[in-house]
CSV table of C-alpha atoms and ligand atoms in Angstrom, one decimal:
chain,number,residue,atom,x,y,z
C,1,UNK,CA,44.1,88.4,129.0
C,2,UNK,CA,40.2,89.4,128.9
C,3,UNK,CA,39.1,91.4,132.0
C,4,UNK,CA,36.1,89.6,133.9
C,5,UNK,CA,34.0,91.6,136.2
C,6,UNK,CA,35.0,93.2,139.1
C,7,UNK,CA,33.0,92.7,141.9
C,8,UNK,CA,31.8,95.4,144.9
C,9,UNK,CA,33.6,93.5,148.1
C,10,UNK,CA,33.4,89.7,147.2
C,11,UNK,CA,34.4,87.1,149.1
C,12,UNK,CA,38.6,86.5,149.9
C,13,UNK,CA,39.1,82.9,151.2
C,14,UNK,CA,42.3,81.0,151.1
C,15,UNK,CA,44.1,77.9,151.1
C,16,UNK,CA,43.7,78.3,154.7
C,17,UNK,CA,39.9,78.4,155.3
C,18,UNK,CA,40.1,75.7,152.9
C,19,UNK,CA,41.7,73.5,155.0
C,20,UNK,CA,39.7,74.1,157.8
C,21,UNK,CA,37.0,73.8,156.3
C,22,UNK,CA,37.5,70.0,154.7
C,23,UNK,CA,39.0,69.2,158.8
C,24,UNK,CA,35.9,70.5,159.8
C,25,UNK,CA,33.6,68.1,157.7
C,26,UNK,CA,36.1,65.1,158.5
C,27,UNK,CA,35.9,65.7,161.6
C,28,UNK,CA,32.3,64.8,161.5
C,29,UNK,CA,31.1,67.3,163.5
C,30,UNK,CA,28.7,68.8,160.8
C,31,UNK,CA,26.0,70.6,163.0
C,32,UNK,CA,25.5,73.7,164.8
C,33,UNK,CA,27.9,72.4,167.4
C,34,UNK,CA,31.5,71.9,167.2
C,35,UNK,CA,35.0,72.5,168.6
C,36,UNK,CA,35.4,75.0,165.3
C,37,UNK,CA,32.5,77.4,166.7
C,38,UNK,CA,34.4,77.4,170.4
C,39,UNK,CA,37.5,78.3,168.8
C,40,UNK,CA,36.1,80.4,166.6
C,41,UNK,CA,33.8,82.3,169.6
C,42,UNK,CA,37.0,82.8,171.6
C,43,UNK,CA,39.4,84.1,168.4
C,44,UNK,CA,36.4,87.1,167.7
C,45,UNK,CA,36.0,87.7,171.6
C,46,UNK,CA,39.8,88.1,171.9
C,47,UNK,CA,40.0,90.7,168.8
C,48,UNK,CA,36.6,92.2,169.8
C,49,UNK,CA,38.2,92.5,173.5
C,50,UNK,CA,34.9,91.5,175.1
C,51,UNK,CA,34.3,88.0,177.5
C,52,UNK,CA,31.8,86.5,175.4
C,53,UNK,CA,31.2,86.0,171.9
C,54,UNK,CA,27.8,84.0,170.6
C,55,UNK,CA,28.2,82.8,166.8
C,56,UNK,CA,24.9,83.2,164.9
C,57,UNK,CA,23.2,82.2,161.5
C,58,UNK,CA,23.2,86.2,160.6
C,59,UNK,CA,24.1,89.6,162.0
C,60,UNK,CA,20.1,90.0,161.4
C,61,UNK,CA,19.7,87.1,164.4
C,62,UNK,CA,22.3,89.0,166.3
C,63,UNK,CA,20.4,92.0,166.4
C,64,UNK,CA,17.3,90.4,167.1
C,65,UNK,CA,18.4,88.9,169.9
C,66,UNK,CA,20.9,91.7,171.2
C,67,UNK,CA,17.3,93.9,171.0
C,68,UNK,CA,15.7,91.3,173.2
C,69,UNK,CA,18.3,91.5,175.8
C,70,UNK,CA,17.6,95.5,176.0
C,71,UNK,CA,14.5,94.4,176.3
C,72,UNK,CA,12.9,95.7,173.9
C,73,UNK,CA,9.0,94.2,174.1
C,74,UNK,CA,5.8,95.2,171.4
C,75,UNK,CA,4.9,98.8,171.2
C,76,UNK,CA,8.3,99.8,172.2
C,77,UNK,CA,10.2,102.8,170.6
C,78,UNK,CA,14.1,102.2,169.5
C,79,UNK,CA,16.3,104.8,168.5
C,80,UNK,CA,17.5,103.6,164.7
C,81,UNK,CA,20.3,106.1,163.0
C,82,UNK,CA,18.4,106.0,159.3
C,83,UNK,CA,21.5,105.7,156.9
C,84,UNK,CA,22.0,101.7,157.4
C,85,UNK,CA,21.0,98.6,156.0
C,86,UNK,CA,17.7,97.7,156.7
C,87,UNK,CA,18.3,95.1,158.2
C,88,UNK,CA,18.9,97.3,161.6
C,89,UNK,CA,15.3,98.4,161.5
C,90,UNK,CA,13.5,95.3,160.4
C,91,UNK,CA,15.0,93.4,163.9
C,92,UNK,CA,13.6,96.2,165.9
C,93,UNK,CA,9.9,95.9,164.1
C,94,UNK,CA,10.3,91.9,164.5
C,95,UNK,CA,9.7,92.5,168.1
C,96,UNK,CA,6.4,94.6,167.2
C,97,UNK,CA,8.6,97.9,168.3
C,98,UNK,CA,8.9,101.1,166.2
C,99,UNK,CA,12.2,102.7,164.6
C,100,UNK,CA,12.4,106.2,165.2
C,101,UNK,CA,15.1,107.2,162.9
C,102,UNK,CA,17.7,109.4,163.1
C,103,UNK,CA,19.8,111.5,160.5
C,104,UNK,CA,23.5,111.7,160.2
C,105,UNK,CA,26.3,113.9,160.8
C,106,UNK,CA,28.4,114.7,158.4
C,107,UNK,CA,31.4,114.1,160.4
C,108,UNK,CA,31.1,110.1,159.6
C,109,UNK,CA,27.7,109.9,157.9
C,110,UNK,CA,26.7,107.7,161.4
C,111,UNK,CA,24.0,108.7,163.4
C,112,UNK,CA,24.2,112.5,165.0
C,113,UNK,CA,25.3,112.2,168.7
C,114,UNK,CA,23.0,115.7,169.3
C,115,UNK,CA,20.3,114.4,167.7
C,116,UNK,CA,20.1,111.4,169.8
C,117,UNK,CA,21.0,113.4,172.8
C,118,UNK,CA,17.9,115.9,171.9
C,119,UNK,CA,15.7,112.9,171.0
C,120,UNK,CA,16.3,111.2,174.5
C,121,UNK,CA,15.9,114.5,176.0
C,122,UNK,CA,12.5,115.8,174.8
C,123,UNK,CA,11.0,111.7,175.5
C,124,UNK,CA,12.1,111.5,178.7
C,125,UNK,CA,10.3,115.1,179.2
C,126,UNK,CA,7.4,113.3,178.4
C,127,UNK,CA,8.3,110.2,179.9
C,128,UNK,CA,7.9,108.4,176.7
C,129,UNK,CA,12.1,107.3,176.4
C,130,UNK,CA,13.1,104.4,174.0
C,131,UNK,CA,13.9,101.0,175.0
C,132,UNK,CA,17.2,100.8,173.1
C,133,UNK,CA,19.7,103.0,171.1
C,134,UNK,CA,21.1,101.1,167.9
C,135,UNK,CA,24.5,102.8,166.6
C,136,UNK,CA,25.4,101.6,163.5
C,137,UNK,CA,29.6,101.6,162.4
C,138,UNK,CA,28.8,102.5,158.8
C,139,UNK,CA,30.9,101.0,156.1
C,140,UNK,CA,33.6,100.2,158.5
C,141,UNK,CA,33.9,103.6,160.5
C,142,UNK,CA,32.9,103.7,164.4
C,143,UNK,CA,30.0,106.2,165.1
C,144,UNK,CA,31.2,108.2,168.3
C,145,UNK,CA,30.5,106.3,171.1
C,146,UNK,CA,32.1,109.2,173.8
C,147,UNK,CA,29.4,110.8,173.3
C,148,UNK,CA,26.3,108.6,172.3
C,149,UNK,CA,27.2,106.8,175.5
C,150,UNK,CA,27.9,109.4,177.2
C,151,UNK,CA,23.6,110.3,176.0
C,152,UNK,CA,22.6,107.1,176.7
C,153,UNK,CA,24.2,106.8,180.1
C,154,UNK,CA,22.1,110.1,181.4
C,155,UNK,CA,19.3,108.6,180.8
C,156,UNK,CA,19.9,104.9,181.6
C,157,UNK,CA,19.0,103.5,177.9
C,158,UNK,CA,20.8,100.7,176.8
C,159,UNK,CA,23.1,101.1,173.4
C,160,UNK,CA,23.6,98.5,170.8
C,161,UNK,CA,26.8,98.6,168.8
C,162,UNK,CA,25.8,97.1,165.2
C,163,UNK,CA,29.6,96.7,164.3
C,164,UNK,CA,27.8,94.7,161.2
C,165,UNK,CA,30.1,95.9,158.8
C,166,UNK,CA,33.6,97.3,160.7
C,167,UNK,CA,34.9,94.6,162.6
C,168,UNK,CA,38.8,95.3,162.8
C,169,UNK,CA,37.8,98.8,163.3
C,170,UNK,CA,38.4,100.8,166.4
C,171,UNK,CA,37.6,104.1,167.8
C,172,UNK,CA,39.8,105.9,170.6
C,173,UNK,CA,41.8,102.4,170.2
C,174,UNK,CA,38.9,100.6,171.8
C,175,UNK,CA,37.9,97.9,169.1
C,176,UNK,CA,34.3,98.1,166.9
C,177,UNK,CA,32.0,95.7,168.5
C,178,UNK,CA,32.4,96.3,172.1
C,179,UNK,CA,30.8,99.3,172.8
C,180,UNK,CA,27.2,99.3,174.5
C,181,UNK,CA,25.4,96.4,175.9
C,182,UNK,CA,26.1,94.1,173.0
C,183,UNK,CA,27.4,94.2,169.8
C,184,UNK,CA,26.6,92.8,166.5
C,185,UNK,CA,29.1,91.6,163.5
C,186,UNK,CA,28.3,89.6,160.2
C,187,UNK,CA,29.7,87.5,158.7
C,188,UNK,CA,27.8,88.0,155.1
C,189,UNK,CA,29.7,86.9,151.9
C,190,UNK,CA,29.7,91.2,150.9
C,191,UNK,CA,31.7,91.6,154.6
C,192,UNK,CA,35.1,92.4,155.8
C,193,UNK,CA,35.5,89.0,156.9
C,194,UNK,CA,33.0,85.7,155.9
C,195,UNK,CA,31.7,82.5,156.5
C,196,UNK,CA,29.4,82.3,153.7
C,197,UNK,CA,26.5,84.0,155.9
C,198,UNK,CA,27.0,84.0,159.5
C,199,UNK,CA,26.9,86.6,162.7
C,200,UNK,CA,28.1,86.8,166.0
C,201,UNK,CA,26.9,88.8,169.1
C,202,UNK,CA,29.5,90.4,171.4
C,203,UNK,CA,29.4,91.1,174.6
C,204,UNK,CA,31.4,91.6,178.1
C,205,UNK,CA,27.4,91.0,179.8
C,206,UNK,CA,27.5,87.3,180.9
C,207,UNK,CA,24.1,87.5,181.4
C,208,UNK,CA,23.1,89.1,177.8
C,209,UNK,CA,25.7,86.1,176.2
C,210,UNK,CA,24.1,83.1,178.3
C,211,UNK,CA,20.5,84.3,177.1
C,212,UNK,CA,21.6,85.0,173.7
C,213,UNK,CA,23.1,81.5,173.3
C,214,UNK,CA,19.9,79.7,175.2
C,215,UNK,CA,17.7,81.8,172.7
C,216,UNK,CA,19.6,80.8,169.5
C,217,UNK,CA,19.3,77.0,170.5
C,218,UNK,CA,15.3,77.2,170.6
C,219,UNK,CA,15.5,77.7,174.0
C,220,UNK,CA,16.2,74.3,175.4
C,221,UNK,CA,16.0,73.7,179.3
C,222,UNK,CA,19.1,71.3,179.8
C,223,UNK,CA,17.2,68.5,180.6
C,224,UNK,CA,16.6,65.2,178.2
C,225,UNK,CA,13.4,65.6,177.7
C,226,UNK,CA,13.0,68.9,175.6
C,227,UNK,CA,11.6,71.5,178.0
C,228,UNK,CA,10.5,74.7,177.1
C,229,UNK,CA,9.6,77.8,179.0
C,230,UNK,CA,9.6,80.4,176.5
C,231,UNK,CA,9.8,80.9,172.4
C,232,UNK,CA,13.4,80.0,171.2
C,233,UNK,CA,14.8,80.7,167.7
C,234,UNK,CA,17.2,78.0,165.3
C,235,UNK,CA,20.0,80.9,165.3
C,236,UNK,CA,23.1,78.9,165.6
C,237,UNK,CA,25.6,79.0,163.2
C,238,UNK,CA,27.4,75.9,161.8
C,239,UNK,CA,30.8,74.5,162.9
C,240,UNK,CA,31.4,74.1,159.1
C,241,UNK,CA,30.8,77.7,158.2
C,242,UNK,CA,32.5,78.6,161.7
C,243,UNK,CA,35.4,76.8,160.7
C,244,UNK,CA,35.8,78.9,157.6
C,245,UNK,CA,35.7,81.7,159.8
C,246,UNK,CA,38.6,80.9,161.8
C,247,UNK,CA,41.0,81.5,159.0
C,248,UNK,CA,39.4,84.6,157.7
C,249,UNK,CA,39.9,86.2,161.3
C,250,UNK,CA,43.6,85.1,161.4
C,251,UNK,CA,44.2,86.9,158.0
C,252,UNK,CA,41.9,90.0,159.0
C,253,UNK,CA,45.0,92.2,159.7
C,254,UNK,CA,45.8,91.6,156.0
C,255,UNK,CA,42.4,91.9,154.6
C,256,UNK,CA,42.0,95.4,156.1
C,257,UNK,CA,45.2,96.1,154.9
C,258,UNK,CA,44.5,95.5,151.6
C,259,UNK,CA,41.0,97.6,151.7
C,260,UNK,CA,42.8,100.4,153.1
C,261,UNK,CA,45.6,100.1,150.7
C,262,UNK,CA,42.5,100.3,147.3
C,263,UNK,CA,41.1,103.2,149.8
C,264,UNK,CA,44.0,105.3,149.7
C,265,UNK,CA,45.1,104.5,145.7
C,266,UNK,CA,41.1,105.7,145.0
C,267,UNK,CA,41.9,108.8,147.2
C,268,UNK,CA,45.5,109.6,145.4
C,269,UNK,CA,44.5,109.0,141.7
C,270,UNK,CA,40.9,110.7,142.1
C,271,UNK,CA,41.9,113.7,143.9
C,272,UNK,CA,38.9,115.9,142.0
C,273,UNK,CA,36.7,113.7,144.1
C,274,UNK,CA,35.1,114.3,147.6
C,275,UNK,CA,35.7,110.9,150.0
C,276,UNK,CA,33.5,109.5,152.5
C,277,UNK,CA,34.7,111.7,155.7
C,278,UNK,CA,37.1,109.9,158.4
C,279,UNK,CA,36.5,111.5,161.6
C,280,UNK,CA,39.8,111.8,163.8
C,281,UNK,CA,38.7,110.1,167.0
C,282,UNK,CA,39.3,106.0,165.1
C,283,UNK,CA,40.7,104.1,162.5
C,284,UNK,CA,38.1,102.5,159.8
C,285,UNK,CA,38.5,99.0,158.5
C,286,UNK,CA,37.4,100.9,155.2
C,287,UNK,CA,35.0,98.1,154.4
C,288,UNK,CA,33.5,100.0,151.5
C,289,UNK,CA,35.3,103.1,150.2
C,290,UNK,CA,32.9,105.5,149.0
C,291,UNK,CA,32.8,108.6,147.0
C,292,UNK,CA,30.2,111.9,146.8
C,293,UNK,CA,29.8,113.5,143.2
C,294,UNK,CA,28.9,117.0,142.4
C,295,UNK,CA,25.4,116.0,142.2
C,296,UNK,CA,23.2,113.3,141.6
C,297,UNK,CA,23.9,113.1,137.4
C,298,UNK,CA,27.3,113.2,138.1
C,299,UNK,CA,26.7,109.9,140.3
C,300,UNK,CA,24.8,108.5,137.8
C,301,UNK,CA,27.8,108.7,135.1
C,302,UNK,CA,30.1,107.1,137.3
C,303,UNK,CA,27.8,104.4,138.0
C,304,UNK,CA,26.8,104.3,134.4
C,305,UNK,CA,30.8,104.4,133.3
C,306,UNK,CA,31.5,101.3,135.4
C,307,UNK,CA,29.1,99.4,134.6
C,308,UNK,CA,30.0,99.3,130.9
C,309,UNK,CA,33.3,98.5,132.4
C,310,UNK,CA,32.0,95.4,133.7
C,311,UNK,CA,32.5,96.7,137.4
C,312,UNK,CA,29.7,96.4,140.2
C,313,UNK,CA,29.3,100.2,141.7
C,314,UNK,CA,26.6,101.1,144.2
C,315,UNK,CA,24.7,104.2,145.3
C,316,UNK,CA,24.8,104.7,149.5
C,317,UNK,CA,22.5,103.1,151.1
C,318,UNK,CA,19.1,104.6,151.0
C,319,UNK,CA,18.1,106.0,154.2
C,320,UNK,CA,15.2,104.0,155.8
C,321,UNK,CA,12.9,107.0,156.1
C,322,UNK,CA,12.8,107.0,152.3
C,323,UNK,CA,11.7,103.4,151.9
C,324,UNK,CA,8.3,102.8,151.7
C,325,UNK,CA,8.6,100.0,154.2
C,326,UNK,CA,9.1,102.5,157.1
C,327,UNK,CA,6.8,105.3,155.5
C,328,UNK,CA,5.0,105.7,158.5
C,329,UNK,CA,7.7,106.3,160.9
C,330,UNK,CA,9.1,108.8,162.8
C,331,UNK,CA,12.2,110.9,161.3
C,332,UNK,CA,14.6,113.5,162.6
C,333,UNK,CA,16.0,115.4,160.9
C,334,UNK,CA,17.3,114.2,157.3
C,335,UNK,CA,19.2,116.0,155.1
C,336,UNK,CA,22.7,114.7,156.0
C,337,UNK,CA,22.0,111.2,154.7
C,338,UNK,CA,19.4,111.8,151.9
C,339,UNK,CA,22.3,114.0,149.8
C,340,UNK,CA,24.6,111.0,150.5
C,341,UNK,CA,22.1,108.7,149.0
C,342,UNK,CA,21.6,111.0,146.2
C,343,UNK,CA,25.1,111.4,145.6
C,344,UNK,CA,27.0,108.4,146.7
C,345,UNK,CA,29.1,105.9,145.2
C,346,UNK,CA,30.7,102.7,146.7
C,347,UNK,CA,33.7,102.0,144.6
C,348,UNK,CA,34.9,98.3,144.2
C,349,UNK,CA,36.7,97.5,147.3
C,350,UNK,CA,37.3,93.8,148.1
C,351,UNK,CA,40.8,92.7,149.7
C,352,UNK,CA,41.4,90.3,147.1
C,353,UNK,CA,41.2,93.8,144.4
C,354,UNK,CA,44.2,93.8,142.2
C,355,UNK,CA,46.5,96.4,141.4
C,356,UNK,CA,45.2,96.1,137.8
C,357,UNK,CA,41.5,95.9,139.1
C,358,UNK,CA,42.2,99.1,140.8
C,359,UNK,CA,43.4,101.0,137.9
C,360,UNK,CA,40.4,99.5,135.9
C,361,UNK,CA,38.3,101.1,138.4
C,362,UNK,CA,39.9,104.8,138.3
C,363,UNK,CA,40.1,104.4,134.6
C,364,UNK,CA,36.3,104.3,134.3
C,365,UNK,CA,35.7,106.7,136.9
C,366,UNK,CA,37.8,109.3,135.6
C,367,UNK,CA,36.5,108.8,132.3
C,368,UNK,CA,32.9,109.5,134.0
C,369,UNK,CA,34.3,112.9,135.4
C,370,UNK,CA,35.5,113.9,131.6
C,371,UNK,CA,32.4,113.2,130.2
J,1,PLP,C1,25.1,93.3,156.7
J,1,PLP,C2,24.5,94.2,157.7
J,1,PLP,C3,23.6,93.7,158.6
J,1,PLP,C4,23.0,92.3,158.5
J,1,PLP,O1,23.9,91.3,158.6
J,1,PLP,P1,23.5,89.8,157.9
J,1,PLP,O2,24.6,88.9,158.4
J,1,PLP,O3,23.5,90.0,156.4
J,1,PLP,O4,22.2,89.4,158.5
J,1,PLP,C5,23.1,94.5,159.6
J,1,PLP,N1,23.5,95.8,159.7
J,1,PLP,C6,24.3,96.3,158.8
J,1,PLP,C7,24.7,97.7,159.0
J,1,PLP,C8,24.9,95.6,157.8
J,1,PLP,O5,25.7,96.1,156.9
């Protein structure tokens, strides 16, 4: 038997969303419209514990329009934690608003409760607050929303959850996704669950849902005739790729199962190696497990080891105040999530990993750690 590559977290579809899928397309209803998007709306709402659930073309439209229902309007200022994927900041400079970003705390490498408390503190001294709060659940781990709502809530600034990458997680039992105003999941081929690209925003806000869903279908006045009163977006999903989603939510349970299982076989057979922290107040869905090395050659062996093992390894995101893109912006603080950029490693960690993936995988790392 040859190896083949081993992927970072590819897709894990079934029999199941195969089916669907093909009763989907017989059914005819091929459009961004369907009895498959209802059900599947009402199955993430239900996991998600929220009333309303809007299925979008990307968790990037989710945020954009979860930011518009904070209200969030040109020359605005939104709170952005800076370890995350960029696509948190670029919705909020869509809108023609700044990112002031945020560092970490080590606790859970998501944004620094304090920091956001002292930030919302010193602007509303000079009367200068944001619009909006974004909290991002970074590689499948809640940021702690006691206390970042807790922040918010003094000063009466809406919070969105982007739950992008942790659905299935939960923190003081209450589930990823439903904290704030809205939240935001995707449902990109790399994610816990997928569709093939896809998004949904969460909500228990009837109001933030029924906007959100006018907004996404190019804002269309229920009339016949096509009338408009404001600037709509095409940001619908399709019953198709909604249909596929229906069976990866039913076999979620066992997807995270599986990702936790790779987690904790990394964590026993690399015990030389410091993990990505897990903060006591939640349970991850441990989307991606990641690793810190000594320093930033070490990181660079292990990446380098793997790759001549034919297995896809990552560095941690790279902070957004680091990316030229956002050069310009505001920062606080920083040093939290520039060494975990400089010294992290997301390890291979897809639900469909095999035992003998898995082994492949510490095989190459160890042999990074010897060298
Ligand atoms: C994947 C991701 C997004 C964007 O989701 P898409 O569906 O790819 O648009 C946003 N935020 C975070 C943290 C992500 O990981």
């Amino acid at each position: 038997m040859t190896d083949t590559r081993i992927w970072l977290s590819p897709p894990d579809v079934s029999d199941l969303e195969r089916k669907l899928l093909l009763k989907a397309f017989d059914s005819n209803w091929v459009a961004p419209a369907g009895p498959d998007l209802d059900a599947f709306e009402q199955q993430v709402a239900e996991r998600v514990g929220v009333r309303h659930a809007v299925a979008l073309s990307s968790g990037t439209a989710a945020l954009h329009l979860a930011l518009i229902a904070a209200g969030v309007r040109r020359g605005d200022t939104v709170l952005v934690p800076s370890f995350t994927f960029a696509a948190t900041a670029n919705a909020v400079v869509y809108l023609g608003a700044r990112p002031v970003f945020l560092d970490s705390t080590p606790e859970s490498w998501n944004v620094d409760p304090d920091l956001v408390a002292e930030e919302l503190r010193i602007r509303s001294g000079q009367g200068r607050l944001p619009r909006a709060v974004i909290a991002v659940d970074m590689y499948g781990q809640c940021a702690d929303y006691g206390r970042l709502l807790e922040a918010c809530d003094r000063y009466g600034v809406p919070l969105i959850e982007d739950a992008a990458e942790a659905l299935g997680a939960t923190y003081r039992d209450r589930p990823a996704g439903s904290f704030g105003l809205a939240g935001v999941l995707s449902f990109n081929g790399n994610k816990i669950i997928t569709t093939g690209g896809g998004g949904m925003l969460v909500t228990d806000d009837s109001r933030v849902a029924k906007q959100a869903r006018h907004l996404s279908t190019q804002a269309r006045e229920p009339v016949p005739h096509y009338e408009h009163r404001t600037v709509g977006y095409n940001y619908r999903l399709s019953n198709l790729l909604a249909a596929i989603g229906r069976g990866q939510v039913q076999r979620l349970p066992e997807m995270i199962g599986a990702r936790r299982a790779t987690f904790r076989f990394y964590q026993e057979s690399l015990p030389g190696l410091e993990f990505m922290p897990i903060a006591g107040y939640g349970t991850p869905n441990h989307w991606l497990t990641c690793v810190l090395a000594t320093d930033e050659g070490q990181r660079d062996r292990i990446l380098g080891h793997l790759n001549a093992h034919d297995i896809e390894a990552r560095p941690a995101w790279k902070p957004m105040h680091l990316q030229p893109v956002f050069q310009d912006c505001v920062m606080r603080g920083g040093p939290v999530c520039a060494d975990v950029f400089r010294r992290g490693v997301c390890l291979p960690s897809g639900s469909a990993l095999t035992e003998h993936d898995r082994a492949r995988v510490v095989t190459a790392v160890r042999s990074a750690l010897e060298a």
